[in-house]
Amino acid sequence: MLAYAIGNQTISQRLFAVNESHIKPTFITATIGYGAIVIGLGMIGLMALTLGVEPMGGDMNNLIPQMVSTYLPPVFIAMFFILVIGSLSSTADSDLSALSAIMMADVYGKNLARGKADPKRMLLVGRLTMIIATAVGIVFASFSLDILVMLVFVGALWGAIVFPVIASCFWNRVTNQAFTTSVLVAMVLFCLARFELLPMSGGSGLFFEVLASIGGGVIIGLMVFGFLGRIAGFIAAALALVAMLVFATDFLRDYTVLLASLTAYGASTLVCVVMSLMSRQPDFDFATIGEQVGDYEAQRPEPVTPGGQTAAANLATQR
């Protein structure tokens, strides 16, 4: 849930759109609503496990539809499929909107336009992004990939972004290079652990378990930090790290999915912190964030009159 809330661009953009006076009730409502959905779907899986239900064709993707069609009356089956279609439509719409906003604002507006952003062209870039992303999504859907593997991969990507995103909001030492490199390194290590491209035994297994332990400490520390502040977050992270090092060593390597996901958290945190501390770049000035993020036009100097004053200052003097 932490990775979903921080790493998912659709959620991040919604958070910044909320009125400041409504932030707390929005967080509470979103937490309860999302938690209810996750727990509710998890209960269906728990029921299947308790009842000993075997998924049709051995495909785990068939388990929830199979349980719903077996144990729910026709009216609730119809409501369930309406819920599924609505959630898929909402998710697709949110993802397309978030991706188009990134392309039109960050890629085109802040980089390609070079201070000469055209609103009509920005809108065109956003629309073309939606069309291309939809086509790519249809192609990927035709491959019939395992949805669980894809979700784990997306979750790892979100997890790799969590610490750099939060740190960049509160720590002025984080650099673009540290942010990008930490995410890339975390994804590479995730793939190595998830698909067991390296043997999960001996020194390599211990290496990944240490990174996963750091990741577990980061998760606990960030959650406590959000509720109780920085000092409590550091203490909780340290205690969780020690506990993970004691109990997870020579244990997590048997659970590659969990090991890989926690490795993404730990690796991104470690690389981001080390590179930020070693960087010689000046600290980021949060007072300029509005100009750097939302200003798409280059600053144009005011015309200067023969007297050496700007036009606006000269007009004020005349008045």
Coordinates of C-alpha atoms in Angstrom, one line a residue:
M1 CA 0.0 0.0 0.0
L2 CA 2.9 2.3 0.7
A3 CA 4.3 1.7 -2.8
Y4 CA 0.9 2.2 -4.4
A5 CA 0.3 5.5 -2.6
I6 CA 3.8 7.0 -3.3
G7 CA 5.1 5.2 -6.4
N8 CA 1.9 5.3 -8.5
Q9 CA 1.8 8.5 -10.5
T10 CA -2.0 8.5 -10.7
I11 CA -2.2 8.6 -6.9
S12 CA 0.6 11.2 -6.6
Q13 CA -1.1 13.6 -9.1
R14 CA -4.4 13.2 -7.2
L15 CA -2.7 14.1 -3.9
F16 CA -1.4 17.3 -5.3
A17 CA -4.8 18.2 -6.6
V18 CA -6.5 18.0 -3.2
N19 CA -7.3 21.2 -1.4
E20 CA -5.0 21.7 1.7
S21 CA -8.0 21.8 4.1
H22 CA -9.2 18.4 2.8
I23 CA -5.9 16.5 2.9
K24 CA -6.5 14.6 6.2
P25 CA -10.1 13.4 5.4
T26 CA -9.0 12.5 1.9
F27 CA -6.2 10.3 3.2
I28 CA -8.4 8.6 5.7
T29 CA -11.2 8.0 3.2
A30 CA -8.7 6.7 0.6
T31 CA -6.9 4.4 3.1
I32 CA -10.2 2.9 4.3
G33 CA -11.5 2.5 0.8
Y34 CA -8.4 1.0 -0.7
G35 CA -7.8 -1.2 2.3
A36 CA -11.3 -2.6 2.2
I37 CA -10.9 -3.5 -1.5
V38 CA -7.5 -5.3 -0.9
I39 CA -8.8 -7.1 2.2
G40 CA -12.0 -8.0 0.5
L41 CA -10.3 -9.6 -2.5
G42 CA -7.8 -11.2 -0.1
M43 CA -10.7 -12.8 1.8
I44 CA -11.9 -14.5 -1.4
G45 CA -8.5 -16.0 -1.9
L46 CA -8.4 -17.1 1.8
M47 CA -11.8 -18.8 1.3
A48 CA -10.5 -20.6 -1.7
L49 CA -7.5 -21.8 0.2
T50 CA -9.6 -22.9 3.2
L51 CA -12.1 -24.8 0.9
G52 CA -9.3 -26.4 -1.1
V53 CA -10.5 -24.9 -4.4
E54 CA -8.2 -25.7 -7.3
P55 CA -8.1 -23.0 -10.0
M56 CA -9.4 -24.1 -13.4
G57 CA -6.6 -25.1 -15.8
G58 CA -4.1 -24.5 -13.0
D59 CA -4.2 -20.8 -13.8
M60 CA -4.4 -18.6 -10.6
N61 CA -5.9 -15.8 -12.6
N62 CA -9.2 -17.9 -12.8
L63 CA -9.5 -18.2 -9.0
I64 CA -11.5 -15.1 -8.2
P65 CA -14.0 -15.5 -11.1
Q66 CA -14.3 -19.1 -10.3
M67 CA -15.1 -18.4 -6.6
V68 CA -17.6 -15.7 -7.5
S69 CA -19.5 -17.7 -10.0
T70 CA -19.7 -20.7 -7.6
Y71 CA -20.7 -19.1 -4.3
L72 CA -22.6 -15.9 -5.2
P73 CA -26.2 -15.6 -6.5
P74 CA -26.7 -14.2 -10.0
V75 CA -27.5 -10.7 -8.8
F76 CA -24.2 -10.4 -6.9
I77 CA -22.3 -12.0 -9.8
A78 CA -23.7 -9.2 -12.1
M79 CA -22.7 -6.6 -9.5
F80 CA -19.2 -8.1 -9.2
F81 CA -18.6 -7.9 -13.0
I82 CA -19.9 -4.3 -13.1
L83 CA -17.5 -3.6 -10.3
V84 CA -14.6 -5.2 -12.2
I85 CA -15.4 -3.3 -15.4
G86 CA -15.8 0.0 -13.6
S87 CA -12.5 -0.5 -11.8
L88 CA -10.7 -1.4 -15.0
S89 CA -12.1 1.6 -16.8
S90 CA -11.2 3.9 -13.9
T91 CA -7.7 2.5 -13.7
A92 CA -7.1 2.7 -17.4
D93 CA -8.4 6.3 -17.5
S94 CA -6.3 7.4 -14.6
D95 CA -3.1 5.8 -16.0
L96 CA -3.6 7.4 -19.4
S97 CA -4.2 10.8 -17.8
A98 CA -1.1 10.5 -15.6
L99 CA 1.1 9.4 -18.5
S100 CA -0.2 12.1 -20.8
A101 CA 0.4 14.7 -18.1
I102 CA 4.0 13.5 -17.7
M103 CA 4.6 13.6 -21.4
M104 CA 3.0 17.0 -22.1
A105 CA 4.2 18.8 -19.0
D106 CA 7.5 17.3 -18.0
V107 CA 8.9 15.9 -21.3
Y108 CA 7.6 18.5 -23.8
G109 CA 6.8 21.5 -21.6
K110 CA 10.0 21.5 -19.4
N111 CA 12.5 19.8 -21.8
L112 CA 11.7 19.7 -25.5
A113 CA 10.0 23.1 -25.7
R114 CA 13.0 24.9 -24.1
G115 CA 11.0 27.8 -22.6
K116 CA 8.6 28.2 -25.6
A117 CA 5.8 25.8 -24.8
D118 CA 2.8 26.0 -27.0
P119 CA -0.5 25.1 -25.2
K120 CA -2.0 23.6 -28.3
R121 CA 1.0 21.5 -29.0
M122 CA 1.1 20.4 -25.3
L123 CA -2.5 19.2 -25.7
L124 CA -1.7 17.4 -28.9
V125 CA 1.2 15.6 -27.2
G126 CA -1.1 14.5 -24.4
R127 CA -3.7 13.1 -26.8
L128 CA -1.1 11.3 -28.9
T129 CA 0.3 9.8 -25.8
M130 CA -3.1 8.4 -24.8
I131 CA -3.6 6.8 -28.3
I132 CA -0.1 5.3 -28.4
A133 CA -0.3 4.0 -24.8
T134 CA -3.7 2.4 -25.5
A135 CA -2.3 0.7 -28.6
V136 CA 0.7 -0.6 -26.7
G137 CA -1.6 -1.8 -23.9
I138 CA -3.7 -3.8 -26.3
V139 CA -0.6 -5.4 -27.8
F140 CA 0.6 -6.4 -24.3
A141 CA -2.9 -7.7 -23.4
S142 CA -2.8 -10.0 -26.5
F143 CA 0.3 -11.8 -25.1
S144 CA -1.9 -13.2 -22.2
L145 CA 1.0 -12.6 -19.8
D146 CA 0.6 -13.8 -16.2
I147 CA -1.2 -11.0 -14.4
L148 CA 0.4 -11.9 -11.0
V149 CA 3.9 -11.7 -12.4
M150 CA 3.1 -8.3 -14.0
L151 CA 1.6 -7.0 -10.7
V152 CA 4.7 -8.1 -8.8
F153 CA 6.9 -6.3 -11.4
V154 CA 4.9 -3.1 -11.2
G155 CA 4.9 -3.3 -7.5
A156 CA 8.7 -3.5 -7.5
L157 CA 8.9 -0.5 -9.7
W158 CA 6.7 1.5 -7.3
G159 CA 8.7 0.2 -4.4
A160 CA 11.9 1.3 -6.0
I161 CA 10.5 4.9 -6.3
V162 CA 9.1 5.2 -2.8
F163 CA 12.2 6.3 -0.9
P164 CA 13.6 8.7 -3.5
V165 CA 10.3 10.4 -3.9
I166 CA 9.7 10.9 -0.2
A167 CA 13.4 11.9 0.4
S168 CA 13.3 14.4 -2.4
C169 CA 10.3 16.1 -0.8
F170 CA 12.0 16.5 2.6
W171 CA 15.8 16.4 1.9
N172 CA 17.4 19.1 -0.2
R173 CA 20.5 17.0 -0.9
V174 CA 18.8 14.5 -3.3
T175 CA 19.9 15.0 -6.9
N176 CA 18.4 14.0 -10.2
Q177 CA 21.3 11.6 -10.8
A178 CA 20.9 10.0 -7.4
F179 CA 17.1 9.6 -7.9
T180 CA 17.4 8.0 -11.4
T181 CA 20.4 5.8 -10.6
S182 CA 18.8 4.4 -7.4
V183 CA 15.6 3.4 -9.2
L184 CA 17.5 1.7 -12.1
V185 CA 19.9 -0.1 -9.8
A186 CA 16.9 -1.3 -7.7
M187 CA 15.1 -2.6 -10.7
V188 CA 18.1 -4.5 -11.9
L189 CA 18.6 -6.1 -8.5
F190 CA 14.9 -6.9 -8.3
C191 CA 15.1 -8.8 -11.6
L192 CA 18.2 -10.7 -10.5
A193 CA 16.5 -11.8 -7.4
R194 CA 12.9 -12.3 -8.7
F195 CA 14.0 -14.5 -11.7
E196 CA 16.9 -16.1 -9.8
L197 CA 19.5 -15.1 -12.3
L198 CA 22.0 -15.4 -9.5
P199 CA 22.1 -18.3 -7.1
M200 CA 20.2 -17.5 -3.9
S201 CA 22.7 -19.2 -1.8
G202 CA 26.0 -18.5 -0.2
G203 CA 27.4 -14.9 -0.5
S204 CA 24.9 -13.8 -3.2
G205 CA 21.9 -15.0 -1.1
L206 CA 23.3 -13.2 2.0
F207 CA 23.8 -10.0 -0.1
F208 CA 20.2 -9.9 -1.2
E209 CA 18.9 -10.7 2.3
V210 CA 20.9 -7.8 3.7
L211 CA 19.4 -5.5 1.1
A212 CA 15.9 -6.9 1.8
S213 CA 16.5 -6.3 5.5
I214 CA 17.3 -2.7 4.8
G215 CA 14.2 -2.5 2.7
G216 CA 12.0 -3.8 5.5
G217 CA 13.5 -1.2 7.8
V218 CA 12.8 1.5 5.3
I219 CA 9.1 0.5 4.9
I220 CA 8.5 0.5 8.7
G221 CA 10.5 3.7 9.2
L222 CA 8.6 5.6 6.5
M223 CA 5.2 4.5 7.8
V224 CA 6.1 5.5 11.4
F225 CA 7.6 8.8 10.0
G226 CA 4.3 9.6 8.4
F227 CA 2.4 9.3 11.6
L228 CA 4.9 10.2 14.4
G229 CA 7.7 12.2 12.8
R230 CA 11.4 11.9 11.9
I231 CA 12.9 10.7 15.2
A232 CA 10.3 8.0 15.7
G233 CA 10.7 6.9 12.1
F234 CA 14.5 6.5 12.5
I235 CA 14.1 4.5 15.7
A236 CA 11.5 2.2 14.1
A237 CA 13.6 1.7 11.0
A238 CA 16.6 0.8 13.1
L239 CA 14.6 -1.7 15.2
A240 CA 13.0 -3.2 12.1
L241 CA 16.4 -3.5 10.4
V242 CA 17.9 -5.3 13.4
A243 CA 14.9 -7.7 13.6
M244 CA 15.1 -8.4 9.9
L245 CA 18.8 -9.1 10.0
V246 CA 18.3 -11.5 12.9
F247 CA 15.2 -13.4 11.7
A248 CA 15.4 -13.0 7.9
T249 CA 19.0 -14.2 7.3
D250 CA 19.1 -17.6 5.7
F251 CA 15.2 -17.5 5.5
L252 CA 14.1 -14.9 2.9
R253 CA 16.0 -16.6 0.1
D254 CA 13.3 -19.3 0.1
Y255 CA 10.7 -16.7 -0.8
T256 CA 12.0 -15.0 -3.9
V257 CA 9.0 -12.8 -4.5
L258 CA 9.2 -11.2 -1.1
L259 CA 13.0 -11.1 -1.2
A260 CA 13.0 -9.3 -4.6
S261 CA 10.4 -6.7 -3.6
L262 CA 12.2 -5.8 -0.3
T263 CA 15.5 -5.7 -2.2
A264 CA 14.0 -3.0 -4.5
Y265 CA 13.2 -0.9 -1.4
G266 CA 16.6 -1.4 0.2
A267 CA 18.7 -0.9 -2.9
S268 CA 17.0 2.3 -4.0
T269 CA 17.4 3.7 -0.5
L270 CA 21.0 2.8 -0.1
V271 CA 22.1 4.1 -3.6
C272 CA 20.0 7.3 -3.2
V273 CA 21.5 8.2 0.2
V274 CA 25.1 7.4 -0.7
M275 CA 25.0 9.3 -4.0
S276 CA 23.2 12.3 -2.5
L277 CA 25.8 12.5 0.3
M278 CA 28.7 12.2 -2.1
S279 CA 27.3 14.8 -4.5
R280 CA 29.0 18.2 -4.8
Q281 CA 26.0 19.9 -6.4
P282 CA 24.4 22.8 -4.5
D283 CA 21.4 21.9 -2.3
F284 CA 18.0 22.2 -3.9
D285 CA 16.2 25.4 -3.1
F286 CA 12.5 24.5 -2.4
A287 CA 11.6 28.2 -2.8
T288 CA 12.1 27.8 -6.6
I289 CA 10.0 24.6 -7.0
G290 CA 7.1 26.5 -8.4
E291 CA 9.2 28.1 -11.1
Q292 CA 11.1 24.8 -12.0
V293 CA 8.0 22.7 -12.1
G294 CA 5.1 24.8 -13.2
D295 CA 6.7 27.6 -15.3
Y296 CA 6.8 26.5 -19.0
E297 CA 8.0 29.8 -20.4
A298 CA 11.5 31.3 -20.2
Q299 CA 11.8 34.4 -18.1
R300 CA 11.9 37.4 -20.4
P301 CA 13.7 40.5 -19.1
E302 CA 11.6 43.7 -18.9
P303 CA 12.5 46.4 -21.4
V304 CA 14.8 49.1 -20.1
T305 CA 14.2 52.8 -20.7
P306 CA 17.1 55.2 -21.7
G307 CA 17.2 56.3 -18.0
G308 CA 18.4 52.8 -17.0
Q309 CA 15.0 51.8 -15.3
T310 CA 12.6 49.1 -16.4
A311 CA 9.4 50.1 -18.1
A312 CA 7.4 49.2 -15.0
A313 CA 9.6 51.2 -12.7
N314 CA 9.6 54.2 -15.0
L315 CA 5.8 54.1 -15.1
A316 CA 5.5 53.9 -11.3
T317 CA 7.8 57.0 -11.0
Q318 CA 5.7 59.0 -13.4
R319 CA 2.6 58.2 -11.4

